[in-house]
PDB file of C-alpha atoms in Angstrom:
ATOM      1  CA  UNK T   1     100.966  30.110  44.816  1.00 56.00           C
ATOM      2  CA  UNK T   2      98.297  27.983  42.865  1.00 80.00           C
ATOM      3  CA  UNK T   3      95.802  30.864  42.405  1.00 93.00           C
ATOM      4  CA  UNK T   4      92.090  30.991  42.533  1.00 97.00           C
ATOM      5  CA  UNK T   5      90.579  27.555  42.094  1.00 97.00           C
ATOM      6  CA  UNK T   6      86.747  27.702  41.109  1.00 98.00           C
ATOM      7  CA  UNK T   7      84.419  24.253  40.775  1.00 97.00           C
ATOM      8  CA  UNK T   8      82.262  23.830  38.602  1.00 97.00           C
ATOM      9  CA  UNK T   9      84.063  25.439  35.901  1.00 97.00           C
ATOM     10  CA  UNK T  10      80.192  25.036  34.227  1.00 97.00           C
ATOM     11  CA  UNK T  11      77.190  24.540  35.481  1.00 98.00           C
ATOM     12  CA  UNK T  12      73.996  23.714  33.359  1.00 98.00           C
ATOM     13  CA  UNK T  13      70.196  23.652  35.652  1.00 97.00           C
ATOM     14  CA  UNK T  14      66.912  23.628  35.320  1.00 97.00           C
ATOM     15  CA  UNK T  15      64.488  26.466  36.690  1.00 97.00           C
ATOM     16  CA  UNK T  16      64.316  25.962  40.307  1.00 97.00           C
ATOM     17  CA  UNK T  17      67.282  23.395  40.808  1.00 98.00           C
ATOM     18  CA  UNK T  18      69.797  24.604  43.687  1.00 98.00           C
ATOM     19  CA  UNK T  19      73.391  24.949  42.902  1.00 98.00           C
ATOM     20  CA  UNK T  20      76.126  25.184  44.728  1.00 98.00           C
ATOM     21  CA  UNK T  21      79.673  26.490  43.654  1.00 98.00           C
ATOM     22  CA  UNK T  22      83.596  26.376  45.557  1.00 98.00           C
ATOM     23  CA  UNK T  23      86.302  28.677  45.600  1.00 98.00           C
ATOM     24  CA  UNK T  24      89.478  28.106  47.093  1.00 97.00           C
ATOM     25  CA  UNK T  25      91.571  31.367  47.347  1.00 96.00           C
ATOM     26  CA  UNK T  26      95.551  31.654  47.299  1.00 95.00           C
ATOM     27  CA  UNK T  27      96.841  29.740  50.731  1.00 91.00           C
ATOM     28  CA  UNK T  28      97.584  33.122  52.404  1.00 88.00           C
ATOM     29  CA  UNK T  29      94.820  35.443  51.519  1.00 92.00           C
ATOM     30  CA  UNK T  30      92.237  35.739  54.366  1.00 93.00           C
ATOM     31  CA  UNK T  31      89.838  37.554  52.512  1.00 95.00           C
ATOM     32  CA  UNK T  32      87.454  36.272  49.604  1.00 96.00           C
ATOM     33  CA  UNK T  33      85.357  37.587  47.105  1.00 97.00           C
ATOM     34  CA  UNK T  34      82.180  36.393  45.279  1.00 98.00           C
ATOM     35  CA  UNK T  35      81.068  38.436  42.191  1.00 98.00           C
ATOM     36  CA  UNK T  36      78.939  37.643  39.664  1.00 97.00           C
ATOM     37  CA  UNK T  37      79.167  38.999  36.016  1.00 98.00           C
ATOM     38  CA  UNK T  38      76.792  39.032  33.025  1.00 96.00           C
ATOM     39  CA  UNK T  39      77.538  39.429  29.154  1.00 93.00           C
ATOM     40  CA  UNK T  40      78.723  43.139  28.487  1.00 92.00           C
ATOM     41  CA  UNK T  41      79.152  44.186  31.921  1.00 95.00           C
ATOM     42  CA  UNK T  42      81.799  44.307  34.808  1.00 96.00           C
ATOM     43  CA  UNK T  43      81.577  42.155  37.300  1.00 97.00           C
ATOM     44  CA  UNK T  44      79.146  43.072  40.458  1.00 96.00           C
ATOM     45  CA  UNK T  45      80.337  42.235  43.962  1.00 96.00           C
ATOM     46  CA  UNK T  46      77.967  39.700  45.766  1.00 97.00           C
ATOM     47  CA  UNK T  47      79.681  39.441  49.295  1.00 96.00           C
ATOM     48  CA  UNK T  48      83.053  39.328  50.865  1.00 95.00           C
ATOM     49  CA  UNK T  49      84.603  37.516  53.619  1.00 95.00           C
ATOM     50  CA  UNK T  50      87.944  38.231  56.408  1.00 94.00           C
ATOM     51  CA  UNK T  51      88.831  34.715  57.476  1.00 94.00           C
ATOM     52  CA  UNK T  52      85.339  32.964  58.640  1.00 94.00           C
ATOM     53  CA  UNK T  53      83.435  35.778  58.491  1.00 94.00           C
ATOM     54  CA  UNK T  54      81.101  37.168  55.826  1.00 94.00           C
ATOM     55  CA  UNK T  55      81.853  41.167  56.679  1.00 93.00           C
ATOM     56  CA  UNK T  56      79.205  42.878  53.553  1.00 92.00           C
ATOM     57  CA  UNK T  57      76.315  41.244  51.281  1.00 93.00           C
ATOM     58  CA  UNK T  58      75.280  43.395  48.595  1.00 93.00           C
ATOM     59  CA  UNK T  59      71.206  43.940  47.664  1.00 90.00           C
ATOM     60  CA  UNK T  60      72.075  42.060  44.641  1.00 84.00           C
ATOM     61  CA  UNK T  61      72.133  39.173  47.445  1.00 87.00           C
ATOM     62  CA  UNK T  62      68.763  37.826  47.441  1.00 89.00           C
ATOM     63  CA  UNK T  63      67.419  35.387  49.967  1.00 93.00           C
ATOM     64  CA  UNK T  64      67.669  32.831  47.728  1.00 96.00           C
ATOM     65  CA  UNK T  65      71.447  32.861  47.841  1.00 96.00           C
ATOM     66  CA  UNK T  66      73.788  32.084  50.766  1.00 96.00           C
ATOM     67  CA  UNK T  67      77.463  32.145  51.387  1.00 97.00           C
ATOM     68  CA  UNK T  68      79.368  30.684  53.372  1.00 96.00           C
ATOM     69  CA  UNK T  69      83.581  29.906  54.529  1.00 96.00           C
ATOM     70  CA  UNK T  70      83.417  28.019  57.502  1.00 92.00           C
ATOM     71  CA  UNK T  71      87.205  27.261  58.133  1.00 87.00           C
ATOM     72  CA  UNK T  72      88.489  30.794  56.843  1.00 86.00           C
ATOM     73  CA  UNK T  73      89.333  28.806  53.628  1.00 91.00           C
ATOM     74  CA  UNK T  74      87.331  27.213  51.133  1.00 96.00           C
ATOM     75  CA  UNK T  75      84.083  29.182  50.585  1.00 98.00           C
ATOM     76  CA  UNK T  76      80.637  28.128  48.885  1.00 98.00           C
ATOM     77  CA  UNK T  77      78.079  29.718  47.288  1.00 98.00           C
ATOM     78  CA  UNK T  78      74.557  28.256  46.949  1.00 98.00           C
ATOM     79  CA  UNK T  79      71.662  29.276  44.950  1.00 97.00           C
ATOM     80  CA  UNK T  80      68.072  28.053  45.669  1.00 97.00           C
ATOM     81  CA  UNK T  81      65.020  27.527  43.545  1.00 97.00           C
ATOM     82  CA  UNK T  82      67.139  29.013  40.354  1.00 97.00           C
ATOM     83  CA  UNK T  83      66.055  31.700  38.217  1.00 96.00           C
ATOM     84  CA  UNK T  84      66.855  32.461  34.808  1.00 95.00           C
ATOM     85  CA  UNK T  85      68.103  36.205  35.712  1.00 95.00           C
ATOM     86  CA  UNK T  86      70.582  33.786  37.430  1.00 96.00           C
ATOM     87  CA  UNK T  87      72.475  33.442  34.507  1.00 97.00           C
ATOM     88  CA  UNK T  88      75.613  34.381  34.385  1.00 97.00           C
ATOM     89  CA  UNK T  89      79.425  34.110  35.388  1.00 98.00           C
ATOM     90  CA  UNK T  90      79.980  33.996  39.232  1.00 98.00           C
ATOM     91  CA  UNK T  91      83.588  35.012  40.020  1.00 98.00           C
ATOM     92  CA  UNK T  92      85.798  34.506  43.307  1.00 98.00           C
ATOM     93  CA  UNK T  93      88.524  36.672  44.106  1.00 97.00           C
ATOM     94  CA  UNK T  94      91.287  36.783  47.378  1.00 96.00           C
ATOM     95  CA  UNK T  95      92.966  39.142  48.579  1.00 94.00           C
ATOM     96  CA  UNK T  96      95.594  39.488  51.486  1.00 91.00           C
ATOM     97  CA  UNK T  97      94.709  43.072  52.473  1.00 86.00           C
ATOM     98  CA  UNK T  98      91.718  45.544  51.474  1.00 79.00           C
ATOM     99  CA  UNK T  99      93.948  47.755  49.782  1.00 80.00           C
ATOM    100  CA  UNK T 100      96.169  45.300  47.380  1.00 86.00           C
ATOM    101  CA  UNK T 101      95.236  43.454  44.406  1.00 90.00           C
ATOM    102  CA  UNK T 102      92.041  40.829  44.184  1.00 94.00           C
ATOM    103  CA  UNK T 103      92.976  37.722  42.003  1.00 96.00           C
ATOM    104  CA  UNK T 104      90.031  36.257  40.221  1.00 97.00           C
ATOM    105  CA  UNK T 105      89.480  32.583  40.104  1.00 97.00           C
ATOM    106  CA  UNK T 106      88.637  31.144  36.723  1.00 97.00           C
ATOM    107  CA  UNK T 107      84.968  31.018  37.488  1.00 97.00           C
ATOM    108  CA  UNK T 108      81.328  29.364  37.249  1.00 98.00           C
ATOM    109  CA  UNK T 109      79.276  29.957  34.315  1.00 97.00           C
ATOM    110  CA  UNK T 110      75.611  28.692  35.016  1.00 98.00           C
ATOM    111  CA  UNK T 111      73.154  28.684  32.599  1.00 97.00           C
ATOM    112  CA  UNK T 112      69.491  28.243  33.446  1.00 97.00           C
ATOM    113  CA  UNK T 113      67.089  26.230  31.007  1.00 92.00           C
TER     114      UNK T 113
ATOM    115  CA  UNK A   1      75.953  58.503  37.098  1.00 78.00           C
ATOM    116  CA  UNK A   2      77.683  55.567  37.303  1.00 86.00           C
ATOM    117  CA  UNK A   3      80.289  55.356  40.153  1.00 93.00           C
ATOM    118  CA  UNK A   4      82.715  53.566  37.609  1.00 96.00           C
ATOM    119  CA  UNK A   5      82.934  54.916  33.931  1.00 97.00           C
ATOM    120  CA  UNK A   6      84.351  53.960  30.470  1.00 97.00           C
ATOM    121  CA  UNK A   7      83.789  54.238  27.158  1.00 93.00           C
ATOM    122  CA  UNK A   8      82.784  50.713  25.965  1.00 91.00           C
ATOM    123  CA  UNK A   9      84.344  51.060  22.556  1.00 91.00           C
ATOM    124  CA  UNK A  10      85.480  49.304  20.572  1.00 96.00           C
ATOM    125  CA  UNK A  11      88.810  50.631  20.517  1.00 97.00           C
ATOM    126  CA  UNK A  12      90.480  49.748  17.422  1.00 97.00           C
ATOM    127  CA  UNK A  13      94.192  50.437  16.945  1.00 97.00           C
ATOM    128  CA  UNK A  14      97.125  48.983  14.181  1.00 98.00           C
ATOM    129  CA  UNK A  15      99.449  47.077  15.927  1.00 98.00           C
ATOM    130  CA  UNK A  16     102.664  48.507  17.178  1.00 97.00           C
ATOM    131  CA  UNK A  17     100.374  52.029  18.042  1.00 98.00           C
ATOM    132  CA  UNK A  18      99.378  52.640  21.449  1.00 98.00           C
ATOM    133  CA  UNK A  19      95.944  52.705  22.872  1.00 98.00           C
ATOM    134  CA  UNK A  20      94.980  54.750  25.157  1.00 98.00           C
ATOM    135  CA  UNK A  21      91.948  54.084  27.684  1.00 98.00           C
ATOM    136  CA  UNK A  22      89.949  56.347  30.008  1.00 97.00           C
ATOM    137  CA  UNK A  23      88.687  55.454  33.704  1.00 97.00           C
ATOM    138  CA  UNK A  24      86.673  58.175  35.463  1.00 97.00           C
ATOM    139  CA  UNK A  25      85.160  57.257  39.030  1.00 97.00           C
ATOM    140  CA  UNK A  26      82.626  59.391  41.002  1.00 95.00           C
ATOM    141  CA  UNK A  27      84.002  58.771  44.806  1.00 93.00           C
ATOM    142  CA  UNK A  28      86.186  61.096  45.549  1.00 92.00           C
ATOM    143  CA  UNK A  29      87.781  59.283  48.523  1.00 89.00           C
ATOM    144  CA  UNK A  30      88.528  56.332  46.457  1.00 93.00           C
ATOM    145  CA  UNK A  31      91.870  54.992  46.842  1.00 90.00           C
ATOM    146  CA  UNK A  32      92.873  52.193  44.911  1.00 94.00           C
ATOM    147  CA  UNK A  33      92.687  51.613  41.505  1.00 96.00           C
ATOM    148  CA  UNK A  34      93.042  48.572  39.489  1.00 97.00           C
ATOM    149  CA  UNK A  35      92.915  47.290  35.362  1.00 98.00           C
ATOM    150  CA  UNK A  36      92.186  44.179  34.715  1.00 98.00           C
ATOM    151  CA  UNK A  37      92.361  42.903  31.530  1.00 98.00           C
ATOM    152  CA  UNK A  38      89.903  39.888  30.407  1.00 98.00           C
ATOM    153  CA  UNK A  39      89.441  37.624  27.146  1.00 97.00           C
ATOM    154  CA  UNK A  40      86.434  36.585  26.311  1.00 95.00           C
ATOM    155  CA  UNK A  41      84.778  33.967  27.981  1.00 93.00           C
ATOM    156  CA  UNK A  42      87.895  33.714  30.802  1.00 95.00           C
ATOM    157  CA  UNK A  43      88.020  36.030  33.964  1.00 96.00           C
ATOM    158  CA  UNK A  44      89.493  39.261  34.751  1.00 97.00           C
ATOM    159  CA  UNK A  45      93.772  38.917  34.929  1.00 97.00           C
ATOM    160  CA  UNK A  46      95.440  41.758  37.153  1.00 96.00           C
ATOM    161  CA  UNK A  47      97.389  44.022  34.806  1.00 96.00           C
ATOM    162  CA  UNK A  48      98.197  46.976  36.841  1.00 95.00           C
ATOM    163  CA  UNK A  49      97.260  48.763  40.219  1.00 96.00           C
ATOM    164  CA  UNK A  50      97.903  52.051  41.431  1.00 97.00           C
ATOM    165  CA  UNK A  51      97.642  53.843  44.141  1.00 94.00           C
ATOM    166  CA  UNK A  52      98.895  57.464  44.601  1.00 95.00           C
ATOM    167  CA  UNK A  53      98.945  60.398  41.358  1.00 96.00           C
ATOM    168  CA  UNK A  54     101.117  60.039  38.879  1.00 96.00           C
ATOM    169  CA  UNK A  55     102.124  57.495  36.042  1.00 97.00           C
ATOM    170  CA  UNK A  56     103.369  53.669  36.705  1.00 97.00           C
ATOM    171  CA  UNK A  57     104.770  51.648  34.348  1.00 97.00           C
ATOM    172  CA  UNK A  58     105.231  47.964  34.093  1.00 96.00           C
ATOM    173  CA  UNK A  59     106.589  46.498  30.476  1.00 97.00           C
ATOM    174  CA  UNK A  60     104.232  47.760  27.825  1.00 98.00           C
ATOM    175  CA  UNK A  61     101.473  49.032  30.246  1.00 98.00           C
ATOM    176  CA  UNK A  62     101.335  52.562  32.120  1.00 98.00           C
ATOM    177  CA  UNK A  63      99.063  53.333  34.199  1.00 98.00           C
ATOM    178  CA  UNK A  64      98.221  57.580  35.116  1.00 98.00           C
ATOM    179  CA  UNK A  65      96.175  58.611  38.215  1.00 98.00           C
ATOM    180  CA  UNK A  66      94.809  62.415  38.889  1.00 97.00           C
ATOM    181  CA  UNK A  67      92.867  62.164  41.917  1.00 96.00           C
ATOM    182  CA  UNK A  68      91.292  65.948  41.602  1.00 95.00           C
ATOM    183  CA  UNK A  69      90.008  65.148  38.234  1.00 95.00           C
ATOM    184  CA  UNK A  70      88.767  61.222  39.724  1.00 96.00           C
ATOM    185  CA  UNK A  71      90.686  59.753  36.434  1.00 96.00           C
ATOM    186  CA  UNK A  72      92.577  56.843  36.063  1.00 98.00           C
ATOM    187  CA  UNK A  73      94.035  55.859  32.239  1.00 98.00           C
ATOM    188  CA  UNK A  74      96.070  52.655  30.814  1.00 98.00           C
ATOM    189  CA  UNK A  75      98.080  53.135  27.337  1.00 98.00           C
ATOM    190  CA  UNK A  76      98.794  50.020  26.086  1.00 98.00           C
ATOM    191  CA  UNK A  77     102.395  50.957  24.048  1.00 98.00           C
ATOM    192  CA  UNK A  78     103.846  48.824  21.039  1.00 98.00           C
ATOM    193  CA  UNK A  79      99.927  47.152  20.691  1.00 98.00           C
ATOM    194  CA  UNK A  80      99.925  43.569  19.790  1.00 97.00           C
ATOM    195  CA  UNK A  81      97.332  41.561  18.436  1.00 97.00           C
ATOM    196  CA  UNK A  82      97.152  39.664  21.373  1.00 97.00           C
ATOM    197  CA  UNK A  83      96.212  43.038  23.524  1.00 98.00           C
ATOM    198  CA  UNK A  84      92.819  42.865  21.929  1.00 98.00           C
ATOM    199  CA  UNK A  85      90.348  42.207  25.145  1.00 98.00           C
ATOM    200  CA  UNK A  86      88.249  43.974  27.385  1.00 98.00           C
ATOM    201  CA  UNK A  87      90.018  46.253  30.128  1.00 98.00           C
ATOM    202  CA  UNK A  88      88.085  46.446  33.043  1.00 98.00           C
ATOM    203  CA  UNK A  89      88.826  49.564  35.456  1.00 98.00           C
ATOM    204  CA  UNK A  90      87.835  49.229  38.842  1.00 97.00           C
ATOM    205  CA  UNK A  91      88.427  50.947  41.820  1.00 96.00           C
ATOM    206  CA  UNK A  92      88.274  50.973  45.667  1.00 94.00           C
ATOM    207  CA  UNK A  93      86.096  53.066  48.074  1.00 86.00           C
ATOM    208  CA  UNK A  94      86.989  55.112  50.822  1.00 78.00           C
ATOM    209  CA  UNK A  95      86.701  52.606  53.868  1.00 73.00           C
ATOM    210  CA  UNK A  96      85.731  49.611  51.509  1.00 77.00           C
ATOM    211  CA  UNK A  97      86.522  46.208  50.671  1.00 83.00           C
ATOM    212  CA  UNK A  98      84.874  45.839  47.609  1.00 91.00           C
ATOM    213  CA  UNK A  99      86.212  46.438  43.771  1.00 95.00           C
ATOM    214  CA  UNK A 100      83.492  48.396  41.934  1.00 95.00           C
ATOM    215  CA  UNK A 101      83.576  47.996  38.133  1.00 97.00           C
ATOM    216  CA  UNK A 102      83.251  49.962  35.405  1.00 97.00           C
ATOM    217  CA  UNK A 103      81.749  48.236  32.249  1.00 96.00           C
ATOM    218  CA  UNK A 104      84.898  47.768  30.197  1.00 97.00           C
ATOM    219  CA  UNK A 105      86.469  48.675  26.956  1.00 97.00           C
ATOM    220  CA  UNK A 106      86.583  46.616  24.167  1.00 98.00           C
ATOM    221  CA  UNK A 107      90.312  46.871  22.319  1.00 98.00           C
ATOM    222  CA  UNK A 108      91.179  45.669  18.787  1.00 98.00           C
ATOM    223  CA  UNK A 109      94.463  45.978  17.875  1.00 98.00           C
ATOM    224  CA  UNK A 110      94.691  45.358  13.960  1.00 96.00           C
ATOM    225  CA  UNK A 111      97.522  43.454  12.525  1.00 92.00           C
TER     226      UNK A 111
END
């Protein structure tokens, strides 16, 4: 079990770049987790996957940002034309069942200029 | 009303004392509940999870669930110095997937 693995570990962007982060969950969990977090408050869910398939997007999900896990593994999360509300600490989690623990990945901080 | 709530504190407490922290949720089909403990600047570590009423202990940490009052609490026993993070409660919906936060509570435990 080698945990959550999240790349970038930082990510530093100009207004209106794109960006695109990785998570790798634990070998045997089929479902992932993308949250994103800001200073002072708990982390908000963004989306969530079972295997290849992205099951619920939250409204915090703007068109600007798109998921994806095409394999039922590794899973990417892009940004486009960057904001600075962007800001902030993007988290993935897995999980092997709805009910039982989510383990968090280290995360992404990006930081908008 | 939030759907996840906790004091934000800070909670400060000598060490060895035990700290005591409040969860209160507003689903009342919600039925999983989690504390996660994070540092600052790192991500949220899995410290406990419960599931049914009643207390659950693990090491320093118990966890207590009441389902008719939608309340969840962690006491932290024999506080150390290195307790001193946010705990994050957060808790399942009926028929979800999703954990739902509440904002976190500061802890300082004082040597």
């Amino acid at each position: 079990d080698t945990g959550v693995s999240q790349d970038p570990r930082h990510k530093i962007t100009k207004r209106g770049q794109n960006v695109t982060f990785r998570c790798d969950p634990i070998s045997e969990h089929n479902r992932l987790y993308w949250y994103r977090q800001t200073l002072g408050q708990g982390p908000e869910f963004l989306t969530y996957f079972q295997n290849e398939a992205q099951l619920e997007k939250s409204r915090l999900l703007s068109d600007r940002f798109s998921a994806e896990r095409p394999k039922g593994s590794f899973s990417t999360l892009e940004i486009q034309r960057t904001e600075q509300g962007d800001s902030a600490m993007y988290l993935c989690a897995s999980s092997s069942s709805f009910s039982l623990p989510q383990h968090f990945g280290d995360g992404t901080r990006l930081s908008i200029l | 009303q939030k759907e996840v709530e906790q004091n934000s504190g800070p909670l400060s407490v000598p060490e060895g004392a035990i700290a005591s922290l409040n969860c209160t949720y507003s689903d009342r089909g919600s039925q999983s509940f989690f504390w996660y403990r994070q540092y600052s600047g790192k991500s949220p570590e899995l410290i406990m999870s419960i599931y049914s009423n009643g207390d659950k202990e693990d090491g320093r940490f118990t966890a207590q669930l009441n389902k008719a009052s939608q309340y969840v609490s962690l006491l932290i026993r024999d506080s150390q110095p290195s307790d001193s993070a946010t705990y994050l409660c957060a808790v399942i919906k009926a028929a979800g997937n999703k954990l739902t936060f509440g904002g976190g509570t500061r802890v300082l435990v004082k040597p």
